[in-house]
Amino acid sequence: MDHIKTVFSGLQPTGNVHLGNYLGALRNWVKLQDDYRAIYCVVDLHAMTIDYDPADYVRERHEAARVLLACGIDPKRSLFYFQSEVPQHVELSWILATLTPMGVLNRMTQFKDKTERGGTANLGLFAYPVLMAADIMVHHAQLVPVGDDQRQHLEVTRDLAERFNNRYGDLFPVPEALIPETSARVMALTDPTAKMSKSDPNMRSRVLLLDPPDVVRRKIRAAVTDSEPTVRHDWGDKPGVSNLLEIMSGATLRPIPDLVDDYGDGGYGRFKDAVAEAVDEMLHPIRAAYAELDEIDVAAVMRDGAETAKASAEGFQRQARAAVGLANR
Ligand code: AQP
């Protein structure tokens, strides 16, 4: 078993899961379960770094877990749990924080984006990449399937693994990001220069995985494009159309040049209908699986997952404690 690599990734329960999350990351999560030791997490401590309502949070955390199970996370093949249930994440985060230069965190673009958009600049949000590094390293993961927006944070994880190993001796693997070739950064339908995001106040900016077919069609039909109705891939001149091409390529697994051959001169109406149909076809089984799941089963899966994850993390925790001088006599 030892030669099988460990995969880790997480999703924040900050709102309804969208097409960007799925194409950028979740689809890879599902695929990787076949060949790796896969560990996935609803990272509920991260989501507390932005404004949230504790009264709704129990439901929102379980809702995120249910959607991930509907996407195909299989608890028989993957370890799946809530981050907050496994305290080793936070302890390792503290150890890594002592190795993190402030200058590294000062360069993080996501912190700047979120605070410029009105979020509170709290210490938790600032230190987000350190907890993310701990999430990955607490299980000695080697591969991390994420969207392109997490590239910079993953560089911090690699840097911290190296710093730890240099300071305390070789313990942690230096993990690699697994980022898809197309649709790694799905852009907002209402503004193709901004990332599709759960926290965008405009609901028409994103397709949710559980949107019914008519809503999917309406949102994609209304996607911002441009006035020169040729379908081609050109992020500079045609960001809206390029985004839709990436989405369609992600949904159909057809290369973008083939899609351009088929839809290049047919007008935006026909193209958008085809994009909507492809997305709807991809989402149909997820909606069906979601309807089949019940809340009690989801809670049981998360409870069992946390127990196993804790046992796994404890073994590595002992090694890390010993390395930094926190072992008992
Ligand atoms: N637009 C996107 N395109 C491709 N991948 C994306 N991801 C997020 N947005 C896109 C990937 O989805 C995974 C889970 O993301 P997250 O929940 O940890 O948080 P995030 O990256 O901050 O995503 P959101 O949806 O934009 O949430 P908010 O608005 O709360 O910040 C990650 O692997 C991410 O790369």
XYZ file of C-alpha atoms and ligand atoms in Angstrom:
364
model
C 0.000 0.000 0.000
C 2.865 2.345 0.785
C 3.646 3.149 -2.809
C 0.118 4.455 -3.427
C 0.170 8.237 -3.353
C -2.155 10.210 -1.090
C -4.465 12.835 -2.559
C -5.994 15.561 -0.409
C -8.349 18.428 -1.186
C -11.029 20.494 0.525
C -14.097 22.605 -0.202
C -15.375 25.447 1.947
C -19.052 25.341 2.955
C -19.424 29.013 2.065
C -22.478 28.630 -0.165
C -23.930 26.582 -2.952
C -21.402 24.567 -4.915
C -21.063 25.799 -8.506
C -19.832 24.771 -11.917
C -16.393 26.312 -11.317
C -15.862 24.189 -8.200
C -16.933 21.105 -10.138
C -14.940 21.589 -13.344
C -11.908 23.054 -11.607
C -11.618 20.556 -8.776
C -14.433 18.209 -7.792
C -14.496 16.209 -10.970
C -10.833 15.402 -10.441
C -11.532 14.458 -6.825
C -13.984 11.824 -8.022
C -11.660 10.480 -10.709
C -8.652 10.198 -8.386
C -10.489 7.884 -5.989
C -9.814 5.008 -8.384
C -6.040 5.076 -8.188
C -4.975 6.872 -5.023
C -5.501 7.009 -1.286
C -8.017 9.837 -1.469
C -8.848 12.139 1.440
C -11.435 14.886 1.060
C -12.653 17.413 3.510
C -15.382 19.979 4.016
C -13.054 22.673 5.330
C -15.434 24.299 7.779
C -12.734 26.129 9.790
C -11.641 28.011 6.675
C -15.188 29.132 5.929
C -15.389 30.832 9.353
C -12.829 33.395 8.180
C -15.584 35.259 6.347
C -18.827 36.594 7.727
C -21.239 33.700 8.446
C -24.278 32.890 10.531
C -23.703 30.210 13.199
C -27.452 29.503 13.269
C -27.318 28.294 9.655
C -23.888 26.752 9.736
C -24.790 23.213 10.846
C -27.155 22.907 7.891
C -24.740 24.547 5.436
C -21.843 22.274 6.398
C -23.982 19.159 5.981
C -25.426 20.511 2.751
C -21.918 20.895 1.303
C -21.126 17.316 2.353
C -24.312 16.053 0.703
C -23.492 17.803 -2.580
C -19.983 16.348 -2.588
C -21.371 12.863 -1.999
C -23.808 13.463 -4.871
C -20.883 14.448 -7.107
C -19.433 10.995 -6.548
C -17.247 11.143 -3.443
C -17.522 7.558 -2.306
C -16.878 7.015 1.409
C -15.981 3.391 0.682
C -13.039 4.527 -1.421
C -12.221 7.899 0.176
C -11.802 9.339 3.585
C -14.366 12.134 3.829
C -14.940 14.326 6.901
C -15.333 17.797 8.411
C -12.011 19.568 9.034
C -13.171 20.821 12.460
C -13.624 17.237 13.686
C -9.910 16.482 13.387
C -7.983 18.833 15.698
C -4.606 17.772 14.290
C -5.184 20.223 11.407
C -5.069 23.164 13.803
C -2.084 21.960 15.784
C 0.007 21.458 12.664
C -1.167 24.838 11.404
C 0.358 26.428 14.525
C 3.664 24.633 14.028
C 3.737 25.778 10.399
C 2.785 29.332 11.392
C 6.017 29.523 13.369
C 7.863 28.829 10.111
C 5.875 31.282 7.957
C 7.430 34.666 7.173
C 4.851 37.481 7.198
C 6.173 38.583 3.813
C 4.980 35.350 2.210
C 1.410 35.924 3.420
C 1.517 39.610 2.481
C 1.827 38.546 -1.164
C -1.369 36.456 -1.246
C -3.751 37.790 -3.879
C -6.832 36.013 -2.494
C -6.514 37.829 0.842
C -6.228 41.142 -1.008
C -9.225 40.335 -3.269
C -11.447 39.251 -0.394
C -10.641 42.232 1.817
C -10.932 44.695 -1.081
C -14.423 43.312 -1.707
C -15.363 44.306 1.844
C -14.408 41.203 3.831
C -12.933 41.695 7.307
C -9.156 41.495 7.330
C -8.996 39.066 10.260
C -5.988 36.988 11.255
C -7.725 33.745 10.258
C -8.225 34.943 6.688
C -4.646 36.220 6.541
C -3.327 32.865 7.788
C -5.647 30.831 5.517
C -2.757 29.451 3.407
C -1.032 28.154 6.574
C -4.103 26.169 7.666
C -4.477 24.963 4.083
C -0.866 23.742 4.163
C -1.618 21.918 7.419
C -4.750 20.311 5.875
C -2.606 18.827 3.143
C 0.428 17.966 5.239
C -1.456 16.449 8.188
C -2.036 13.363 6.003
C 1.326 13.551 4.181
C -0.550 14.097 0.903
C 1.451 14.248 -2.335
C -1.206 15.385 -4.795
C -3.732 18.197 -4.447
C -6.508 18.547 -7.042
C -7.525 22.234 -7.072
C -8.647 24.959 -9.450
C -6.201 27.513 -10.806
C -7.155 30.078 -8.123
C -5.434 27.911 -5.508
C -2.094 27.760 -7.339
C -0.512 30.484 -5.210
C -1.702 28.914 -1.941
C -0.313 25.569 -2.980
C 3.073 27.178 -3.572
C 2.962 28.256 0.080
C 2.268 24.657 1.119
C 5.267 23.457 -0.869
C 7.409 26.177 0.636
C 6.302 25.302 4.189
C 6.926 21.579 3.667
C 10.452 22.438 2.537
C 11.013 24.834 5.430
C 9.845 22.213 7.916
C 12.063 19.515 6.386
C 15.096 21.822 6.364
C 14.574 22.939 9.921
C 13.498 19.680 11.596
C 14.536 16.866 9.237
C 12.813 15.230 6.306
C 9.270 14.393 7.292
C 6.784 15.800 4.824
C 6.376 15.146 1.095
C 6.394 18.343 -0.989
C 2.959 18.119 -2.626
C 2.030 18.883 -6.212
C -1.065 20.650 -7.529
C -3.271 18.821 -9.999
C -4.953 21.506 -12.085
C -7.087 20.593 -15.129
C -5.995 21.776 -18.584
C -9.343 23.298 -19.523
C -11.825 25.018 -17.239
C -9.241 25.380 -14.464
C -10.568 28.882 -13.820
C -14.236 29.201 -14.732
C -15.210 32.857 -14.945
C -18.425 34.548 -13.797
C -21.209 34.448 -16.396
C -22.035 38.078 -15.647
C -18.403 39.273 -15.757
C -15.942 37.015 -17.575
C -12.996 38.927 -16.155
C -13.845 37.771 -12.595
C -13.691 34.238 -11.201
C -16.983 32.368 -10.791
C -17.350 32.422 -7.029
C -19.762 31.250 -4.321
C -19.580 34.625 -2.625
C -20.563 36.746 -5.665
C -23.806 38.484 -4.603
C -25.191 38.146 -8.148
C -26.782 34.669 -8.404
C -26.785 34.877 -12.196
C -22.977 34.910 -12.140
C -22.831 31.169 -11.575
C -24.546 27.895 -12.380
C -25.136 25.862 -9.230
C -24.770 22.110 -9.390
C -28.359 21.777 -8.168
C -29.896 24.390 -10.484
C -32.880 22.890 -12.356
C -32.539 22.645 -16.188
C -34.588 25.781 -16.959
C -32.437 27.869 -14.593
C -29.234 26.501 -16.117
C -30.510 27.451 -19.572
C -31.619 30.923 -18.467
C -28.286 31.742 -16.806
C -26.226 30.554 -19.756
C -28.465 32.304 -22.297
C -27.936 35.530 -20.329
C -24.131 35.107 -20.074
C -22.229 38.259 -21.039
C -20.559 37.921 -24.449
C -19.744 40.600 -27.047
C -21.205 42.120 -30.197
C -19.127 40.296 -32.845
C -20.979 36.981 -33.082
C -18.174 34.594 -34.029
C -17.444 31.756 -31.646
C -13.701 31.591 -31.105
C -11.308 31.210 -28.189
C -9.628 34.521 -27.435
C -9.395 35.598 -23.771
C -8.268 39.110 -24.768
C -11.059 40.056 -27.199
C -13.751 37.542 -26.346
C -13.554 36.581 -22.664
C -17.256 35.689 -22.369
C -17.257 33.360 -25.363
C -13.898 31.865 -24.339
C -15.337 31.111 -20.910
C -18.354 29.380 -22.455
C -16.057 27.381 -24.754
C -14.004 26.271 -21.739
C -17.182 25.314 -19.896
C -18.505 23.346 -22.863
C -15.171 21.640 -23.396
C -15.090 20.749 -19.688
C -18.635 19.393 -19.817
C -18.308 17.389 -23.057
C -14.576 16.560 -22.853
C -14.316 17.706 -26.500
C -11.293 19.837 -27.479
C -12.004 23.540 -27.958
C -10.938 23.604 -31.668
C -13.609 20.958 -32.418
C -16.253 23.093 -30.724
C -15.102 26.135 -32.697
C -15.456 24.088 -35.919
C -19.018 23.163 -34.974
C -20.264 26.489 -33.620
C -17.915 29.131 -35.072
C -20.363 30.786 -37.477
C -23.701 29.579 -36.164
C -24.451 32.589 -33.959
C -24.411 32.995 -30.201
C -27.987 31.752 -29.645
C -27.284 28.319 -31.068
C -23.936 28.122 -29.268
C -25.366 29.081 -25.889
C -28.169 26.516 -26.247
C -25.552 23.843 -26.899
C -23.490 24.942 -23.881
C -26.599 24.853 -21.677
C -27.516 21.398 -22.938
C -24.003 20.045 -22.299
C -23.932 21.483 -18.780
C -27.402 20.185 -18.020
C -26.462 16.693 -19.186
C -23.421 16.733 -16.918
C -25.423 17.943 -13.909
C -28.384 15.593 -14.312
C -26.814 12.589 -12.492
C -25.587 14.855 -9.668
C -29.091 16.223 -9.081
C -30.492 12.688 -9.139
C -27.886 11.381 -6.655
C -28.516 14.369 -4.366
C -32.240 13.591 -4.257
C -31.477 9.989 -3.262
C -29.302 10.945 -0.279
C -30.828 11.519 3.100
C -29.584 13.764 5.894
C -29.154 10.956 8.408
C -26.893 9.008 6.047
C -24.785 12.098 5.376
C -24.306 12.703 9.110
C -23.282 9.065 9.652
C -20.759 9.188 6.795
C -19.194 12.324 8.249
C -19.004 10.837 11.743
C -17.288 7.672 10.540
C -14.949 9.660 8.304
C -13.822 11.859 11.192
C -12.985 8.851 13.351
C -10.803 7.273 10.670
C -9.203 10.584 9.714
C -8.340 11.292 13.344
C -6.660 7.910 13.700
C -4.643 8.519 10.519
C -3.652 12.052 11.526
C -2.618 10.988 15.049
C 0.141 8.756 13.721
C 1.636 11.586 11.696
C 1.064 14.007 14.565
C 3.316 11.956 16.838
C 6.111 12.142 14.243
C 5.739 15.905 13.829
C 5.662 16.465 17.594
C 8.798 14.392 18.035
C 10.553 16.297 15.245
C 9.852 19.726 16.783
C 10.703 18.665 20.347
C 7.200 18.211 21.725
C 7.574 14.508 22.563
C 7.073 13.360 26.163
C 9.942 11.946 28.190
N -14.183 29.665 -10.709
C -13.504 28.539 -10.447
N -12.983 27.826 -11.467
C -12.293 26.682 -11.224
N -12.110 26.162 -9.988
C -12.632 26.843 -8.954
N -12.637 26.627 -7.628
C -13.291 27.630 -7.010
N -13.747 28.516 -7.905
C -13.343 28.069 -9.128
C -12.032 25.461 -6.975
O -13.023 24.836 -6.203
C -12.404 24.221 -5.080
C -13.180 24.512 -3.840
O -13.142 25.916 -3.602
P -13.331 26.495 -2.161
O -14.668 26.193 -1.680
O -12.265 25.982 -1.288
O -13.148 28.047 -2.232
P -12.739 29.094 -3.292
O -11.571 28.658 -4.103
O -12.570 30.376 -2.570
O -14.027 29.020 -4.189
P -15.259 29.971 -4.354
O -16.339 29.143 -4.927
O -14.886 31.172 -5.108
O -15.692 30.376 -2.892
P -15.654 31.765 -2.174
O -16.525 32.676 -2.953
O -16.192 31.433 -0.840
O -14.237 32.227 -2.153
C -10.967 24.739 -5.022
O -10.090 23.717 -5.458
C -10.960 25.876 -5.996
O -9.711 25.996 -6.651
